[in-house]
Amino acid sequence: MNNLSKLNTSDGPVLSANGLTKRFGKLKAVEELTFEMPRGGVIGFVGPNGAGKSTTIRMLLGLIRPTGGNAEVLGHGICTPSAYLHKVGAIIESPVFYPSLSGSNNLRALAKLGGFLPEQVPRVLEMVGLSSRASDKVANYSLGMKQRLGIAVALLPNPELLILDEPTNGLDPAGIVEIRNLLRQIGNSGRTVFVSTHLLSEVEAEADRLVMIHNGRLVFAGELADIMQRACEAVYAAPENTADLPLLTRIISESGHLFRQEDDAIIITAPKEWSSELNRLATSKGVNLRELRPECESLEDVFLSMTRGEVAT
């Protein structure tokens, strides 16, 4: 794939929400989301299926109205989507193409429908790395190529903001890597990519910043580096005798540290320097440790801890 040309954008946050809420009858799909994200790079919008991600995206795009609160996209309130949608490209469902037409002709047809210049078609095909397959019928495209063609459609307006809802769904590992690399290139071009996914391992590999939600509520919003620093503040401890697990658990609890048990070991939320103190406390109570080491958790581990209420937010 080719490097993307830089895009000059305005200052100010790309997205902000203040108490954004959406109810469907008695169901609270999104509840009082408040966050602000600066422009540029890749923003991961993460949470399990059913967390409220798609509902939030539809509010940001002006497709449904919030029940309460408000949000801004590119400095404009979501109550007036016409003020910003011409600067936004989006995929909120799996793209559908004419299988008997080439990738290029599909884009030309969609450009005409959207009122975009046909000269944009070769540019966006190059951006997504499909120039060499532009004349091939879409029926002969792999799922990953179809996803890239969908991203090309979203790039037709030369947007400042690209919003993608689960763009790697159904892809094999090679296809996921292709999309990941493409999103990083787009984010490095001056645009902002806001990508929704339940695959936390993927967003860990591609995002600069995160908005994490669970059951419609905000869990975390900020720099990926900040939450990954938190991920490395853990200690793994395993007693030599599994019968000592209850006593070791009590020692850790009395020290004031948060923890969780995994099989015959305990993961403690604590700086790695606390390992020596834990060893001293365990020894004083007659507990021998067969393993004691700093533990860097994955983003998924941290998310699970946060949503269990085990880590302060």
Tab-separated table of C-alpha atoms in Angstrom:
chain	number	residue	atom	x	y	z
A	1	MET	CA	0.000	0.000	0.000
A	2	ASN	CA	1.190	3.499	-0.781
A	3	ASN	CA	1.826	6.261	1.700
A	4	LEU	CA	-1.116	8.618	2.088
A	5	SER	CA	-0.845	12.320	1.397
A	6	LYS	CA	-1.103	14.517	4.473
A	7	LEU	CA	-4.422	16.181	5.182
A	8	ASN	CA	-4.593	19.589	6.805
A	9	THR	CA	-7.333	19.721	9.436
A	10	SER	CA	-8.665	22.265	11.908
A	11	ASP	CA	-7.758	22.475	15.572
A	12	GLY	CA	-10.006	21.432	18.423
A	13	PRO	CA	-11.326	18.028	19.437
A	14	VAL	CA	-12.475	15.650	16.719
A	15	LEU	CA	-15.139	14.155	18.991
A	16	SER	CA	-16.587	15.173	22.313
A	17	ALA	CA	-19.552	13.976	24.342
A	18	ASN	CA	-21.194	15.438	27.406
A	19	GLY	CA	-23.668	13.189	29.195
A	20	LEU	CA	-24.614	11.501	25.920
A	21	THR	CA	-27.523	9.129	26.612
A	22	LYS	CA	-29.808	6.948	24.541
A	23	ARG	CA	-32.761	4.929	25.824
A	24	PHE	CA	-34.993	2.548	23.936
A	25	GLY	CA	-38.020	2.324	26.201
A	26	LYS	CA	-36.693	1.133	29.553
A	27	LEU	CA	-33.396	-0.040	28.042
A	28	LYS	CA	-30.462	2.334	28.538
A	29	ALA	CA	-28.261	1.569	25.534
A	30	VAL	CA	-25.893	4.474	26.231
A	31	GLU	CA	-25.716	6.220	29.580
A	32	GLU	CA	-24.120	9.618	30.203
A	33	LEU	CA	-20.998	9.216	28.074
A	34	THR	CA	-18.582	12.097	28.596
A	35	PHE	CA	-15.224	12.248	26.800
A	36	GLU	CA	-13.128	14.384	24.481
A	37	MET	CA	-10.685	13.166	21.821
A	38	PRO	CA	-8.075	15.283	19.966
A	39	ARG	CA	-7.674	15.057	16.203
A	40	GLY	CA	-5.372	12.760	14.276
A	41	GLY	CA	-4.331	9.131	14.603
A	42	VAL	CA	-6.404	6.069	15.400
A	43	ILE	CA	-8.966	6.088	18.202
A	44	GLY	CA	-10.182	2.698	19.338
A	45	PHE	CA	-13.819	2.573	20.427
A	46	VAL	CA	-13.893	-0.668	22.367
A	47	GLY	CA	-16.211	-2.810	24.417
A	48	PRO	CA	-17.958	-6.175	24.205
A	49	ASN	CA	-20.833	-6.817	21.828
A	50	GLY	CA	-23.916	-5.067	23.156
A	51	ALA	CA	-21.917	-2.404	25.012
A	52	GLY	CA	-23.570	0.470	23.108
A	53	LYS	CA	-20.891	1.129	20.483
A	54	SER	CA	-23.138	0.992	17.407
A	55	THR	CA	-25.803	3.114	19.103
A	56	THR	CA	-23.175	5.737	19.966
A	57	ILE	CA	-21.869	5.768	16.390
A	58	ARG	CA	-25.372	6.219	15.005
A	59	MET	CA	-25.873	9.212	17.299
A	60	LEU	CA	-22.550	10.710	16.212
A	61	LEU	CA	-23.601	10.358	12.571
A	62	GLY	CA	-26.995	11.939	13.183
A	63	LEU	CA	-28.888	8.743	12.334
A	64	ILE	CA	-30.664	8.635	15.694
A	65	ARG	CA	-31.240	11.364	18.252
A	66	PRO	CA	-29.954	11.145	21.814
A	67	THR	CA	-32.371	10.898	24.711
A	68	GLY	CA	-30.158	13.144	26.798
A	69	GLY	CA	-26.864	15.003	26.748
A	70	ASN	CA	-25.070	16.094	23.611
A	71	ALA	CA	-21.992	15.488	21.500
A	72	GLU	CA	-19.924	17.332	18.923
A	73	VAL	CA	-18.222	16.043	15.793
A	74	LEU	CA	-15.507	18.246	14.287
A	75	GLY	CA	-16.761	21.123	16.425
A	76	HIS	CA	-20.431	20.862	15.416
A	77	GLY	CA	-23.306	19.573	17.525
A	78	ILE	CA	-24.865	16.297	16.457
A	79	CYS	CA	-28.249	18.043	16.317
A	80	THR	CA	-27.054	19.585	13.019
A	81	PRO	CA	-25.278	16.719	11.188
A	82	SER	CA	-25.366	18.587	7.865
A	83	ALA	CA	-22.700	20.911	9.306
A	84	TYR	CA	-20.079	18.160	9.506
A	85	LEU	CA	-21.113	15.025	7.585
A	86	HIS	CA	-19.421	16.246	4.397
A	87	LYS	CA	-16.128	15.934	6.315
A	88	VAL	CA	-16.895	12.419	7.610
A	89	GLY	CA	-16.549	9.027	5.931
A	90	ALA	CA	-18.227	6.060	7.580
A	91	ILE	CA	-18.928	2.347	7.353
A	92	ILE	CA	-21.544	1.203	9.848
A	93	GLU	CA	-22.577	-2.044	8.155
A	94	SER	CA	-20.821	-4.512	5.859
A	95	PRO	CA	-20.443	-2.800	2.468
A	96	VAL	CA	-22.518	-4.176	-0.431
A	97	PHE	CA	-21.241	-4.018	-4.006
A	98	TYR	CA	-22.321	-5.107	-7.469
A	99	PRO	CA	-20.420	-8.414	-7.827
A	100	SER	CA	-20.435	-8.319	-11.639
A	101	LEU	CA	-18.788	-4.877	-11.751
A	102	SER	CA	-15.127	-4.151	-11.208
A	103	GLY	CA	-13.901	-2.475	-8.038
A	104	SER	CA	-13.266	0.698	-10.016
A	105	ASN	CA	-16.737	0.767	-11.597
A	106	ASN	CA	-18.383	0.102	-8.228
A	107	LEU	CA	-16.606	3.143	-6.847
A	108	ARG	CA	-17.523	5.263	-9.880
A	109	ALA	CA	-21.188	4.386	-9.447
A	110	LEU	CA	-21.088	5.199	-5.728
A	111	ALA	CA	-19.167	8.420	-6.366
A	112	LYS	CA	-21.881	9.527	-8.788
A	113	LEU	CA	-24.610	8.696	-6.262
A	114	GLY	CA	-22.766	10.600	-3.546
A	115	GLY	CA	-21.936	13.586	-5.692
A	116	PHE	CA	-18.180	13.025	-5.515
A	117	LEU	CA	-15.748	13.700	-8.340
A	118	PRO	CA	-14.951	10.568	-10.402
A	119	GLU	CA	-11.298	11.646	-10.293
A	120	GLN	CA	-11.324	10.566	-6.642
A	121	VAL	CA	-11.687	6.887	-7.596
A	122	PRO	CA	-8.044	6.166	-8.633
A	123	ARG	CA	-6.824	8.096	-5.593
A	124	VAL	CA	-8.811	6.113	-3.037
A	125	LEU	CA	-8.034	2.798	-4.750
A	126	GLU	CA	-4.355	3.634	-4.379
A	127	MET	CA	-4.876	4.641	-0.745
A	128	VAL	CA	-6.329	1.225	0.128
A	129	GLY	CA	-3.856	-0.729	-1.969
A	130	LEU	CA	-6.290	-1.967	-4.637
A	131	SER	CA	-4.961	-0.172	-7.722
A	132	SER	CA	-3.611	-3.409	-9.222
A	133	ARG	CA	-7.011	-5.110	-8.790
A	134	ALA	CA	-9.175	-2.151	-9.792
A	135	SER	CA	-10.377	-3.768	-13.045
A	136	ASP	CA	-11.181	-7.151	-11.429
A	137	LYS	CA	-14.798	-8.052	-10.722
A	138	VAL	CA	-15.740	-7.668	-7.074
A	139	ALA	CA	-17.070	-11.243	-7.217
A	140	ASN	CA	-13.420	-12.328	-7.363
A	141	TYR	CA	-12.363	-10.215	-4.356
A	142	SER	CA	-11.540	-11.795	-0.999
A	143	LEU	CA	-13.447	-10.615	2.070
A	144	GLY	CA	-10.441	-8.522	3.100
A	145	MET	CA	-10.357	-6.839	-0.322
A	146	LYS	CA	-14.075	-6.081	-0.074
A	147	GLN	CA	-13.484	-4.494	3.327
A	148	ARG	CA	-10.702	-2.358	1.857
A	149	LEU	CA	-12.999	-1.397	-1.013
A	150	GLY	CA	-15.579	-0.361	1.589
A	151	ILE	CA	-12.987	1.842	3.261
A	152	ALA	CA	-12.231	3.310	-0.184
A	153	VAL	CA	-15.929	4.278	-0.437
A	154	ALA	CA	-15.692	6.006	2.951
A	155	LEU	CA	-12.610	7.893	1.723
A	156	LEU	CA	-14.340	9.290	-1.401
A	157	PRO	CA	-15.260	12.613	0.297
A	158	ASN	CA	-11.603	13.049	1.401
A	159	PRO	CA	-12.811	13.113	5.019
A	160	GLU	CA	-11.164	14.553	8.092
A	161	LEU	CA	-12.786	11.821	10.186
A	162	LEU	CA	-13.286	8.162	9.271
A	163	ILE	CA	-15.767	6.196	11.420
A	164	LEU	CA	-15.677	2.414	11.044
A	165	ASP	CA	-17.900	-0.045	12.892
A	166	GLU	CA	-16.209	-3.473	13.312
A	167	PRO	CA	-14.177	-3.333	10.045
A	168	THR	CA	-12.368	-6.643	10.709
A	169	ASN	CA	-15.456	-8.772	11.369
A	170	GLY	CA	-15.119	-12.164	9.707
A	171	LEU	CA	-11.570	-11.624	8.469
A	172	ASP	CA	-8.785	-14.169	8.806
A	173	PRO	CA	-5.558	-13.131	10.613
A	174	ALA	CA	-3.905	-11.973	7.374
A	175	GLY	CA	-6.925	-9.831	6.510
A	176	ILE	CA	-6.974	-8.327	10.003
A	177	VAL	CA	-3.317	-7.330	9.672
A	178	GLU	CA	-4.023	-5.724	6.275
A	179	ILE	CA	-6.839	-3.597	7.705
A	180	ARG	CA	-4.759	-2.740	10.781
A	181	ASN	CA	-1.884	-1.464	8.640
A	182	LEU	CA	-4.263	0.487	6.424
A	183	LEU	CA	-5.901	2.210	9.391
A	184	ARG	CA	-2.504	3.154	10.773
A	185	GLN	CA	-1.539	4.710	7.429
A	186	ILE	CA	-4.779	6.682	7.309
A	187	GLY	CA	-4.274	7.857	10.891
A	188	ASN	CA	-0.737	8.961	10.065
A	189	SER	CA	-1.998	11.069	7.135
A	190	GLY	CA	-3.566	13.715	9.376
A	191	ARG	CA	-7.032	12.194	9.360
A	192	THR	CA	-8.663	10.693	12.426
A	193	VAL	CA	-9.843	7.098	12.385
A	194	PHE	CA	-12.511	6.213	14.960
A	195	VAL	CA	-12.735	2.427	14.834
A	196	SER	CA	-15.236	0.403	16.834
A	197	THR	CA	-14.268	-3.138	17.751
A	198	HIS	CA	-14.728	-5.823	20.387
A	199	LEU	CA	-11.243	-7.210	19.558
A	200	LEU	CA	-9.157	-5.521	22.208
A	201	SER	CA	-5.977	-7.242	21.033
A	202	GLU	CA	-6.367	-5.545	17.651
A	203	VAL	CA	-6.936	-2.079	19.028
A	204	GLU	CA	-3.920	-2.580	21.298
A	205	ALA	CA	-1.832	-3.014	18.137
A	206	GLU	CA	-3.196	-0.068	16.158
A	207	ALA	CA	-4.704	2.670	18.345
A	208	ASP	CA	-3.202	5.845	19.788
A	209	ARG	CA	-6.139	6.584	22.090
A	210	LEU	CA	-9.100	4.679	23.476
A	211	VAL	CA	-12.719	5.182	24.412
A	212	MET	CA	-13.813	2.092	26.357
A	213	ILE	CA	-17.441	1.420	27.271
A	214	HIS	CA	-19.305	-1.359	29.038
A	215	ASN	CA	-23.083	-1.673	29.418
A	216	GLY	CA	-23.441	1.760	27.850
A	217	ARG	CA	-21.189	3.451	30.405
A	218	LEU	CA	-17.733	4.943	30.006
A	219	VAL	CA	-14.910	2.850	31.451
A	220	PHE	CA	-11.885	4.781	30.157
A	221	ALA	CA	-11.050	7.576	27.725
A	222	GLY	CA	-7.489	8.632	27.046
A	223	GLU	CA	-4.114	7.665	25.669
A	224	LEU	CA	-3.367	4.004	25.018
A	225	ALA	CA	0.035	4.497	26.661
A	226	ASP	CA	-1.664	5.546	29.909
A	227	ILE	CA	-3.784	2.434	30.198
A	228	MET	CA	-0.921	0.158	29.135
A	229	GLN	CA	1.190	1.687	31.905
A	230	ARG	CA	-1.579	0.595	34.252
A	231	ALA	CA	-1.461	-2.851	32.646
A	232	CYS	CA	2.154	-3.258	33.709
A	233	GLU	CA	1.415	-2.428	37.336
A	234	ALA	CA	0.728	-5.986	38.398
A	235	VAL	CA	2.452	-8.758	40.336
A	236	TYR	CA	2.027	-12.488	39.725
A	237	ALA	CA	2.324	-14.661	42.855
A	238	ALA	CA	1.917	-18.435	43.193
A	239	PRO	CA	2.390	-20.315	46.476
A	240	GLU	CA	4.458	-23.495	46.614
A	241	ASN	CA	1.537	-25.216	48.353
A	242	THR	CA	-1.899	-24.496	46.848
A	243	ALA	CA	-3.416	-25.006	50.306
A	244	ASP	CA	-1.792	-21.663	51.216
A	245	LEU	CA	-3.872	-19.751	48.645
A	246	PRO	CA	-6.511	-18.582	51.168
A	247	LEU	CA	-3.814	-17.291	53.517
A	248	LEU	CA	-1.941	-15.578	50.681
A	249	THR	CA	-5.192	-14.005	49.533
A	250	ARG	CA	-5.811	-12.667	53.050
A	251	ILE	CA	-2.274	-11.235	53.243
A	252	ILE	CA	-2.793	-9.360	49.961
A	253	SER	CA	-6.263	-8.166	50.952
A	254	GLU	CA	-4.985	-6.823	54.281
A	255	SER	CA	-2.249	-4.918	52.404
A	256	GLY	CA	-4.943	-2.922	50.597
A	257	HIS	CA	-4.111	-4.072	47.068
A	258	LEU	CA	-6.684	-5.210	44.536
A	259	PHE	CA	-6.272	-8.693	43.100
A	260	ARG	CA	-7.887	-11.606	41.340
A	261	GLN	CA	-7.219	-15.336	41.475
A	262	GLU	CA	-6.350	-17.340	38.358
A	263	ASP	CA	-6.131	-21.084	38.972
A	264	ASP	CA	-3.409	-21.584	41.600
A	265	ALA	CA	-1.962	-18.066	41.318
A	266	ILE	CA	-2.953	-14.514	42.197
A	267	ILE	CA	-2.616	-11.381	40.039
A	268	ILE	CA	-2.209	-8.293	42.222
A	269	THR	CA	-2.684	-4.712	41.032
A	270	ALA	CA	0.515	-3.212	42.431
A	271	PRO	CA	3.827	-1.725	41.255
A	272	LYS	CA	6.480	-4.315	40.450
A	273	GLU	CA	8.578	-2.934	43.333
A	274	TRP	CA	5.976	-4.307	45.755
A	275	SER	CA	7.101	-7.864	44.902
A	276	SER	CA	9.830	-7.812	47.587
A	277	GLU	CA	7.352	-6.584	50.227
A	278	LEU	CA	4.897	-9.351	49.322
A	279	ASN	CA	7.670	-11.927	49.582
A	280	ARG	CA	8.562	-10.630	53.046
A	281	LEU	CA	4.909	-10.667	54.204
A	282	ALA	CA	4.307	-14.163	52.840
A	283	THR	CA	7.464	-15.544	54.435
A	284	SER	CA	6.544	-14.026	57.797
A	285	LYS	CA	3.258	-15.963	57.670
A	286	GLY	CA	4.941	-19.210	56.630
A	287	VAL	CA	3.909	-19.071	52.969
A	288	ASN	CA	6.628	-20.069	50.502
A	289	LEU	CA	6.209	-18.687	46.991
A	290	ARG	CA	7.228	-20.881	44.064
A	291	GLU	CA	6.820	-17.961	41.638
A	292	LEU	CA	6.830	-14.196	42.123
A	293	ARG	CA	7.269	-11.816	39.190
A	294	PRO	CA	6.065	-8.539	37.648
A	295	GLU	CA	3.180	-9.110	35.263
A	296	CYS	CA	2.263	-7.014	32.213
A	297	GLU	CA	-1.350	-7.741	31.435
A	298	SER	CA	-3.029	-7.410	28.064
A	299	LEU	CA	-5.501	-4.645	27.317
A	300	GLU	CA	-8.251	-7.250	27.552
A	301	ASP	CA	-7.110	-8.191	31.081
A	302	VAL	CA	-7.188	-4.548	32.149
A	303	PHE	CA	-10.623	-4.045	30.619
A	304	LEU	CA	-11.975	-7.091	32.460
A	305	SER	CA	-10.525	-5.830	35.719
A	306	MET	CA	-12.058	-2.397	35.183
A	307	THR	CA	-15.487	-3.730	34.400
A	308	ARG	CA	-15.369	-5.977	37.468
A	309	GLY	CA	-14.710	-2.898	39.551
A	310	GLU	CA	-11.274	-4.145	40.576
A	311	VAL	CA	-9.375	-1.198	39.149
A	312	ALA	CA	-10.208	2.386	39.941
A	313	THR	CA	-11.299	4.469	36.944
